Coordinates of C-alpha atoms in Angstrom, one line a residue:
M163 CA -83.0 -11.5 35.2
M164 CA -85.4 -8.0 35.5
G165 CA -85.0 -6.0 37.7
R166 CA -81.9 -6.7 39.7
R167 CA -78.5 -5.8 40.3
S168 CA -76.4 -6.8 38.2
D169 CA -73.7 -4.2 39.1
T170 CA -72.6 -5.8 41.9
V171 CA -70.9 -9.4 41.3
S172 CA -69.2 -11.8 43.2
L173 CA -66.7 -13.8 41.6
D174 CA -65.4 -17.8 43.3
T175 CA -62.8 -19.7 41.4
L176 CA -62.0 -24.1 41.6
G177 CA -60.0 -25.6 40.0
C178 CA -56.2 -24.9 38.7
K179 CA -53.9 -21.7 38.3
L180 CA -55.8 -21.8 34.4
N181 CA -58.5 -21.1 35.9
K182 CA -57.6 -19.1 38.5
A183 CA -56.0 -16.5 36.2
E184 CA -59.0 -16.1 33.8
S185 CA -61.7 -15.4 36.7
D186 CA -58.7 -12.8 37.1
S187 CA -59.1 -11.7 33.3
L188 CA -62.5 -11.7 34.1
G189 CA -62.9 -10.1 36.7
R190 CA -61.0 -7.2 35.1
S191 CA -63.5 -7.3 32.2
L192 CA -66.0 -6.6 35.2
A193 CA -64.5 -3.3 36.2
D194 CA -64.4 -2.0 33.0
I195 CA -67.9 -2.6 32.4
G196 CA -68.2 -0.6 35.5
C197 CA -68.8 -3.2 38.4
E198 CA -68.4 -4.0 41.6
L199 CA -66.3 -7.4 42.9
V200 CA -67.4 -8.6 46.3
T201 CA -68.2 -11.1 48.0
P202 CA -70.9 -13.8 48.8
D203 CA -71.3 -12.6 51.9
D204 CA -72.2 -9.2 50.6
N205 CA -75.4 -9.7 48.5
P206 CA -74.2 -9.1 45.0
G207 CA -77.0 -9.4 41.9
V208 CA -74.5 -11.4 39.8
Y209 CA -72.6 -14.8 41.5
I210 CA -70.0 -16.1 38.5
L211 CA -68.8 -19.9 39.4
N212 CA -65.2 -20.9 37.0
T213 CA -66.1 -24.5 37.9
C214 CA -63.9 -27.1 37.1
T215 CA -64.6 -30.8 36.6
V216 CA -61.2 -32.4 36.4
T217 CA -62.8 -35.2 38.7
H218 CA -66.2 -36.5 40.2
V219 CA -65.3 -34.3 43.3
A220 CA -64.7 -31.5 41.1
D221 CA -67.8 -31.8 39.7
R222 CA -69.0 -32.4 43.2
K223 CA -68.5 -29.0 45.3
S224 CA -69.4 -26.7 42.1
R225 CA -72.7 -28.2 42.5
H226 CA -72.5 -27.4 46.8
L227 CA -71.0 -23.9 46.2
L228 CA -74.4 -23.2 43.4
R229 CA -76.6 -24.5 45.9
L230 CA -74.8 -22.4 49.0
A231 CA -74.8 -19.3 46.8
R232 CA -79.5 -19.5 46.4
R233 CA -79.5 -19.8 49.9
R234 CA -77.5 -17.3 50.6
N235 CA -78.6 -15.1 47.7
P236 CA -82.2 -16.3 46.3
N237 CA -82.5 -13.3 44.4
C238 CA -78.8 -12.8 42.6
L239 CA -78.1 -14.3 39.9
I240 CA -76.4 -17.3 39.6
V241 CA -73.8 -18.2 36.8
A242 CA -71.8 -21.3 35.8
T243 CA -68.8 -21.8 33.7
G244 CA -65.4 -23.3 32.8
C245 CA -64.6 -26.5 32.3
Y246 CA -68.0 -28.5 34.1
A247 CA -70.2 -26.2 32.3
E248 CA -68.4 -27.0 28.8
R249 CA -68.3 -31.0 29.7
V250 CA -71.8 -31.8 30.5
P251 CA -73.7 -28.1 30.4
Q252 CA -77.3 -30.6 30.7
E253 CA -75.8 -31.5 34.1
L254 CA -75.3 -27.2 35.5
E255 CA -78.7 -26.0 34.0
R256 CA -81.3 -29.1 35.3
M257 CA -80.2 -27.1 38.8
P258 CA -82.9 -25.6 39.7
E259 CA -80.5 -22.4 41.3
V260 CA -78.2 -22.1 37.7
D261 CA -79.9 -19.5 36.2
L262 CA -77.0 -19.3 33.0
V263 CA -74.9 -21.8 32.1
I264 CA -71.7 -21.0 29.8
G265 CA -68.9 -23.3 28.7
N266 CA -65.2 -22.3 28.1
G267 CA -65.3 -21.2 24.7
D268 CA -68.1 -18.6 25.9
K269 CA -66.1 -16.9 29.2
A270 CA -65.3 -13.6 27.3
R271 CA -69.3 -13.4 26.5
L272 CA -70.3 -12.2 30.4
P273 CA -70.0 -8.5 30.8
D274 CA -71.3 -8.4 27.4
M275 CA -73.6 -10.7 28.8
L276 CA -73.9 -8.7 32.6
K277 CA -74.3 -5.5 30.4
Q278 CA -77.4 -5.1 29.2
Q279 CA -78.4 -6.1 32.2
M280 CA -76.5 -2.6 34.2
Q281 CA -78.6 0.0 36.4
G282 CA -77.5 3.1 37.1
D283 CA -73.3 3.8 36.4
G284 CA -72.0 3.9 33.6
P285 CA -68.6 2.0 32.8
G286 CA -65.6 1.8 34.8
A287 CA -68.1 3.5 37.7
R288 CA -66.4 0.4 39.6
H289 CA -63.3 -0.6 39.8
P290 CA -61.9 -3.5 42.8
R291 CA -59.3 -3.0 44.4
L292 CA -56.3 -4.9 45.3
R293 CA -56.9 -7.5 47.4
R294 CA -54.5 -9.5 46.8
T295 CA -50.5 -10.3 46.1
R296 CA -50.1 -12.8 43.1
S297 CA -51.8 -12.2 39.9
F298 CA -52.2 -15.6 37.7
I299 CA -51.6 -14.4 33.7
E300 CA -52.5 -16.9 31.3
V301 CA -49.9 -18.1 28.5
Q302 CA -51.6 -21.2 26.6
Q303 CA -54.4 -23.2 27.2
G304 CA -55.5 -26.2 25.9
C305 CA -53.8 -30.2 25.8
N306 CA -52.9 -32.4 22.9
Q307 CA -50.9 -35.1 25.6
F308 CA -54.7 -36.9 25.8
C309 CA -53.5 -39.4 28.6
S310 CA -55.6 -41.7 28.3
Y311 CA -57.7 -40.4 32.1
C312 CA -57.5 -37.1 31.9
I313 CA -60.4 -35.3 30.7
V314 CA -58.9 -31.5 30.0
P315 CA -57.8 -31.9 26.4
Y316 CA -61.7 -32.3 26.1
V317 CA -63.5 -29.5 28.1
R318 CA -59.8 -26.2 26.7
G319 CA -59.5 -28.5 23.1
R320 CA -56.2 -28.2 21.2
E321 CA -52.6 -26.3 22.3
C322 CA -53.3 -22.7 21.8
S323 CA -50.3 -20.2 22.8
R324 CA -50.8 -16.4 23.2
E325 CA -48.9 -13.9 21.3
A326 CA -46.2 -13.0 23.9
D327 CA -46.4 -9.3 23.5
E328 CA -49.5 -9.5 25.0
V329 CA -48.0 -11.9 28.1
V330 CA -45.5 -9.6 28.6
N331 CA -48.1 -6.7 28.8
D332 CA -50.5 -8.1 31.1
V333 CA -47.4 -8.6 33.5
R334 CA -46.4 -5.1 33.4
R335 CA -49.4 -3.4 33.6
S336 CA -49.4 -6.4 37.3
A337 CA -46.5 -5.4 38.4
D338 CA -48.0 -1.1 38.0
E339 CA -50.7 -2.0 39.4
G340 CA -48.6 -4.1 42.4
Y341 CA -48.7 -7.0 42.1
R342 CA -45.2 -8.3 43.9
E343 CA -45.7 -11.5 42.6
V344 CA -46.8 -13.3 38.9
V345 CA -47.5 -16.6 37.9
L346 CA -47.3 -18.0 34.6
T347 CA -50.0 -20.1 34.4
G348 CA -51.4 -22.9 31.5
T349 CA -53.0 -26.0 31.0
R350 CA -49.2 -26.7 29.6
I351 CA -47.0 -24.5 29.7
G352 CA -43.8 -26.0 28.9
S353 CA -45.3 -26.8 25.2
Y354 CA -46.0 -22.6 24.8
R355 CA -45.2 -21.7 21.3
G356 CA -41.8 -20.5 20.6
G357 CA -40.1 -21.5 23.5
L358 CA -41.4 -21.3 27.2
G359 CA -37.6 -20.4 28.1
S360 CA -37.8 -17.7 25.5
L361 CA -41.0 -16.0 26.7
I362 CA -39.6 -16.5 30.7
Q363 CA -36.5 -14.2 29.3
R364 CA -38.4 -11.8 27.6
V365 CA -40.7 -11.1 30.2
L366 CA -37.8 -11.2 33.2
D367 CA -36.0 -8.4 31.2
E368 CA -39.2 -5.6 29.7
T369 CA -41.0 -6.0 33.0
E370 CA -40.1 -4.7 36.5
V371 CA -41.9 -7.7 38.5
R372 CA -40.6 -8.6 41.5
R373 CA -41.3 -12.7 41.5
L374 CA -42.6 -14.8 38.8
R375 CA -43.3 -18.3 39.5
L376 CA -44.1 -20.8 37.2
S377 CA -46.9 -23.2 38.0
S378 CA -46.8 -26.6 36.4
L379 CA -44.2 -28.0 34.2
Q380 CA -43.7 -31.8 33.0
A381 CA -40.5 -33.6 33.7
P382 CA -39.9 -33.8 29.7
E383 CA -39.9 -30.0 29.8
I384 CA -37.1 -30.2 32.0
T385 CA -33.6 -28.9 30.6
P386 CA -30.0 -27.5 30.7
D387 CA -31.5 -24.6 29.3
L388 CA -34.4 -23.8 31.5
L389 CA -33.0 -23.9 34.5
G390 CA -30.7 -21.7 33.6
L391 CA -32.8 -18.4 33.6
W392 CA -33.0 -19.6 36.9
Q393 CA -29.5 -17.8 37.9
D394 CA -32.6 -14.7 38.1
S395 CA -32.9 -14.0 41.4
R396 CA -36.5 -13.3 41.1
L397 CA -37.7 -17.0 39.0
C398 CA -39.7 -18.8 42.8
R399 CA -37.4 -21.5 43.4
H400 CA -40.5 -23.7 43.1
F401 CA -42.1 -26.5 40.0
H402 CA -44.6 -28.4 40.6
I403 CA -44.5 -31.4 37.8
P404 CA -46.9 -33.8 38.2
L405 CA -45.9 -37.3 38.3
Q406 CA -49.4 -38.8 39.0
S407 CA -47.4 -42.3 39.3
G408 CA -44.2 -44.1 40.4
S409 CA -44.6 -47.2 38.5
D410 CA -43.2 -47.5 34.8
T411 CA -46.2 -49.8 33.8
V412 CA -49.2 -47.5 35.5
L413 CA -47.2 -45.0 33.5
Q414 CA -47.5 -46.9 30.6
R415 CA -51.3 -47.7 31.5
M416 CA -51.8 -43.5 31.8
G417 CA -50.7 -42.5 28.4
R418 CA -47.7 -40.9 29.9
R419 CA -45.2 -39.8 28.3
Y420 CA -42.3 -40.4 30.3
T421 CA -40.9 -43.4 33.1
A422 CA -40.0 -43.1 36.5
A423 CA -36.3 -42.3 35.6
D424 CA -36.9 -39.8 33.4
Y425 CA -39.3 -38.1 36.5
R426 CA -35.7 -38.8 39.3
L427 CA -33.1 -37.5 35.7
A428 CA -35.3 -33.9 35.8
V429 CA -36.1 -34.0 39.5
C430 CA -31.6 -34.3 40.1
Q431 CA -31.2 -32.1 37.5
I432 CA -33.1 -29.1 39.0
R433 CA -31.3 -29.7 42.9
E434 CA -27.9 -29.9 41.5
R435 CA -28.5 -26.4 39.9
I436 CA -31.2 -24.4 42.5
P437 CA -30.5 -24.4 46.0
D438 CA -33.3 -24.9 48.7
V439 CA -35.9 -25.6 45.5
A440 CA -39.7 -26.9 46.6
I441 CA -40.3 -29.8 44.2
T442 CA -44.4 -30.7 44.8
T443 CA -46.0 -33.3 42.7
D444 CA -49.3 -34.4 42.1
I445 CA -50.1 -38.5 42.7
M446 CA -53.5 -40.4 41.4
V447 CA -53.4 -44.0 43.4
G448 CA -56.5 -45.8 41.9
F449 CA -55.7 -45.9 38.5
P450 CA -57.6 -48.8 36.9
G451 CA -56.1 -52.6 37.2
E452 CA -53.3 -50.8 39.7
T453 CA -52.0 -53.5 41.9
P454 CA -50.7 -53.5 45.0
E455 CA -46.5 -53.9 43.7
E456 CA -47.7 -50.6 41.9
F457 CA -48.6 -48.9 44.7
A458 CA -45.7 -50.1 46.4
E459 CA -43.4 -48.9 43.8
S460 CA -45.0 -45.9 43.3
Y461 CA -44.7 -45.5 47.6
R462 CA -41.1 -45.8 47.3
F463 CA -40.6 -43.5 44.6
C464 CA -42.5 -40.6 46.4
D465 CA -40.4 -41.1 49.9
Q466 CA -36.9 -41.5 47.9
T467 CA -37.7 -38.4 45.6
A468 CA -38.8 -36.2 49.6
F469 CA -41.2 -33.8 48.0
A470 CA -41.4 -30.6 49.4
G471 CA -45.7 -31.0 49.1
I472 CA -47.7 -33.7 47.8
H473 CA -51.3 -33.7 45.8
V474 CA -52.7 -36.9 46.2
F475 CA -56.1 -37.8 44.9
Q476 CA -58.0 -41.1 44.0
Y477 CA -58.4 -42.5 40.6
S478 CA -62.0 -40.3 39.0
A479 CA -63.5 -42.4 36.2
R480 CA -64.0 -39.2 33.4
P481 CA -66.0 -40.3 30.6
G482 CA -65.1 -40.4 27.3
T483 CA -62.0 -41.1 28.3
R484 CA -59.8 -44.4 27.5
A485 CA -59.6 -45.3 31.0
A486 CA -63.1 -45.0 31.6
H487 CA -63.5 -48.0 29.5
M488 CA -60.5 -50.0 30.8
G489 CA -62.2 -52.1 33.1
V490 CA -60.4 -53.7 36.7
T491 CA -62.3 -51.2 39.0
I492 CA -59.9 -50.7 42.4
A493 CA -62.4 -51.1 44.7
D494 CA -63.7 -48.1 46.3
N495 CA -61.9 -49.0 50.3
I496 CA -58.3 -49.9 48.5
R497 CA -58.5 -45.8 46.6
K498 CA -59.2 -44.7 50.2
E499 CA -56.1 -46.6 52.0
R500 CA -53.5 -45.8 49.4
S501 CA -55.0 -42.7 49.7
E502 CA -54.3 -42.0 53.4
A503 CA -51.2 -43.7 53.2
M504 CA -49.7 -41.5 50.6
L505 CA -51.2 -38.6 52.1
R506 CA -49.2 -39.8 55.7
L507 CA -45.9 -39.6 53.0
A508 CA -46.8 -36.8 52.5
K509 CA -47.4 -35.0 55.4
I510 CA -43.5 -36.5 56.6
T511 CA -42.1 -35.3 53.5
S512 CA -43.2 -31.6 53.4
Y513 CA -42.5 -31.2 57.4
N514 CA -39.4 -32.6 57.0
F515 CA -38.8 -29.8 53.8
R516 CA -40.3 -27.0 55.9
S517 CA -38.1 -27.9 59.1
R518 CA -34.4 -27.8 57.4
Y519 CA -35.2 -23.6 57.7
I520 CA -35.9 -23.8 61.9
S521 CA -33.4 -20.9 62.9
R522 CA -33.1 -19.3 59.0
Y523 CA -33.8 -16.7 57.4
I524 CA -36.4 -16.3 55.0
D525 CA -38.3 -13.6 52.6
V526 CA -42.1 -13.9 53.0
L527 CA -44.5 -12.0 51.3
W528 CA -47.2 -11.3 53.5
E529 CA -50.8 -11.6 52.3
Q530 CA -53.4 -11.7 54.7
R531 CA -54.5 -12.0 58.7
S532 CA -56.4 -13.8 60.4
S533 CA -59.4 -13.2 62.7
G534 CA -56.9 -14.0 65.0
G535 CA -54.3 -11.2 64.3
L536 CA -52.2 -14.4 62.1
W537 CA -50.6 -13.1 59.3
S538 CA -49.7 -15.2 56.7
G539 CA -47.6 -16.1 53.5
L540 CA -45.7 -17.5 51.2
T541 CA -42.2 -17.6 50.0
D542 CA -41.1 -18.2 46.6
N543 CA -39.9 -21.7 47.5
Y544 CA -43.5 -21.8 48.7
I545 CA -43.1 -22.2 52.5
K546 CA -46.0 -20.9 54.2
A547 CA -45.2 -18.8 56.8
I548 CA -47.2 -17.4 59.7
T549 CA -46.9 -14.5 62.2
Q550 CA -47.8 -11.9 64.8
S551 CA -47.4 -8.4 63.9
D552 CA -49.4 -5.4 64.8
E553 CA -48.1 -3.4 61.3
H554 CA -50.1 -3.6 58.3
L555 CA -47.8 -6.7 56.1
A556 CA -50.4 -7.2 52.7
N557 CA -48.5 -6.9 49.8
R558 CA -45.0 -6.4 51.3
C559 CA -42.5 -9.2 51.1
L560 CA -40.3 -8.9 54.7
P561 CA -37.9 -10.8 55.6
A562 CA -38.1 -13.1 59.6
K563 CA -36.0 -15.9 61.0
V564 CA -38.2 -19.6 61.3
S565 CA -38.6 -20.7 64.9
A566 CA -41.3 -23.8 64.5
C567 CA -42.0 -26.1 61.8
S568 CA -46.1 -26.9 62.3
A569 CA -47.7 -30.2 60.2
D570 CA -48.6 -26.8 57.5
Y571 CA -46.6 -23.7 57.9
V572 CA -43.5 -22.3 59.6
T573 CA -44.1 -19.7 62.2
A574 CA -41.7 -16.6 61.4
E575 CA -40.4 -13.9 63.8
L576 CA -39.7 -10.8 61.7
V577 CA -37.0 -8.9 61.0
L578 CA -37.8 -5.0 60.5

C-alpha cells in the first residue's frame, strides 16, 4: 500500500438504492478528508466497489468489475465492500485483484483508513463536483421479514432506522447543494420507526426539496393516510412495489406476507388517488417447485395489472436461506424460457404506459448528454425521455412535448 496515491478515488456501486445512498455518504466523507472523486478511467489511486449479492449474477458482476479495475490500473488499491463482502468475504479475499475486503458494518471506517495513506493536500482540499441531479438518502436499513429466498437480512441485519432529524438535515443539505431530486431509500423503508408518513411530512414541511421519491414499498404498507401525502406535487408519482409472484401458493412458499388479492387492492388504491401514477415491480421466475400453472398465474397477474415497468430475474439459490434447501429445482432452460416470456410482457406493458403520453406535455429533470448530443432525463413518474438540444440542460427541470415512443423511452421536444 505504500507509495500509492490514495487521494484520487473511484467509487462504483452495484445493487439497490440503499447501496447508492451509502456510496453517496461515503463519497462525502472521502471528500471531507481531501480525496478527489474520479472515474475508473482516470487512473485513481484507490478503486472502491460497493458490491451486491442478491443473486449469483450480482456476485459475478462484482468479480468482473474488480478484475476490470485491476486491468485498468495495476497499481491502484482495490477495495471491495458491501453485501457480497459481508456475506462471503473469503471469496473476495481469495481474488488476487482485491487488496482489501470491508463488510457493511465497517464501511464507515474506510475514510479513516484511506486518510492514513493520504499524501499531499490536507482535509477538504478536493471536493467532488456536482455531477448528478439525484441524491440518495438512507432512512433505514435491515429487514426482519426473512423471506425464504432472500439473503438481505443476513448481510444487512435487523431493521434499524435513522433519526428523523438526521434525515431531514440530509435532505435539506442536498437541496441546498442543488440536487433537484431526493430519493429516500433503505432495505424496507415502509417499516421506518415512527412511521414513514410522518417522516415524509417532515421532509416536505421543513425542506425546499423539489422532488421527493421513495425507493420501494411493500403492498401491505400502502394505506389511505400514506397516499394522502401525494396531494403535495413534490412527491413523485412512482411506486415500486415488489410482487415476486402473482401466485398465492408461490408467495406462501416464499414467505411473503400478502396475497395476490392484497397486492391488487394496493394497486387499485394508488391508481384511484394518484392520476398518471407509474407502478413498477420485481418478478421472480423459477422459484423452487414453481409449476407451469403457478407461472401462468403470475404471468396473468402481471398482464392484468399493466405495470409501467417489470424487473424480471431468475431465482438464484443463496446458501443459508430456507429456499436453498427446498429441493424441486427448476431446470435452467425452463427458468430461461419463463424469464424470456415475462420480459416480453414487460416490454409490452411498459411501452403501453409510455405511449399514453404521445402528444402530451411532461416535465423532465434532464440529467446528462450522450456523445451523440442527445439529452436524457426522467419525469416524476419515471418515464425516461430524450431530446436534442444545444443548450446545457443538466439539472434543469423543463417541460417538453412527447413526439414518439420507443421500446425504452419517449422522444420529446423542449418547450422553452
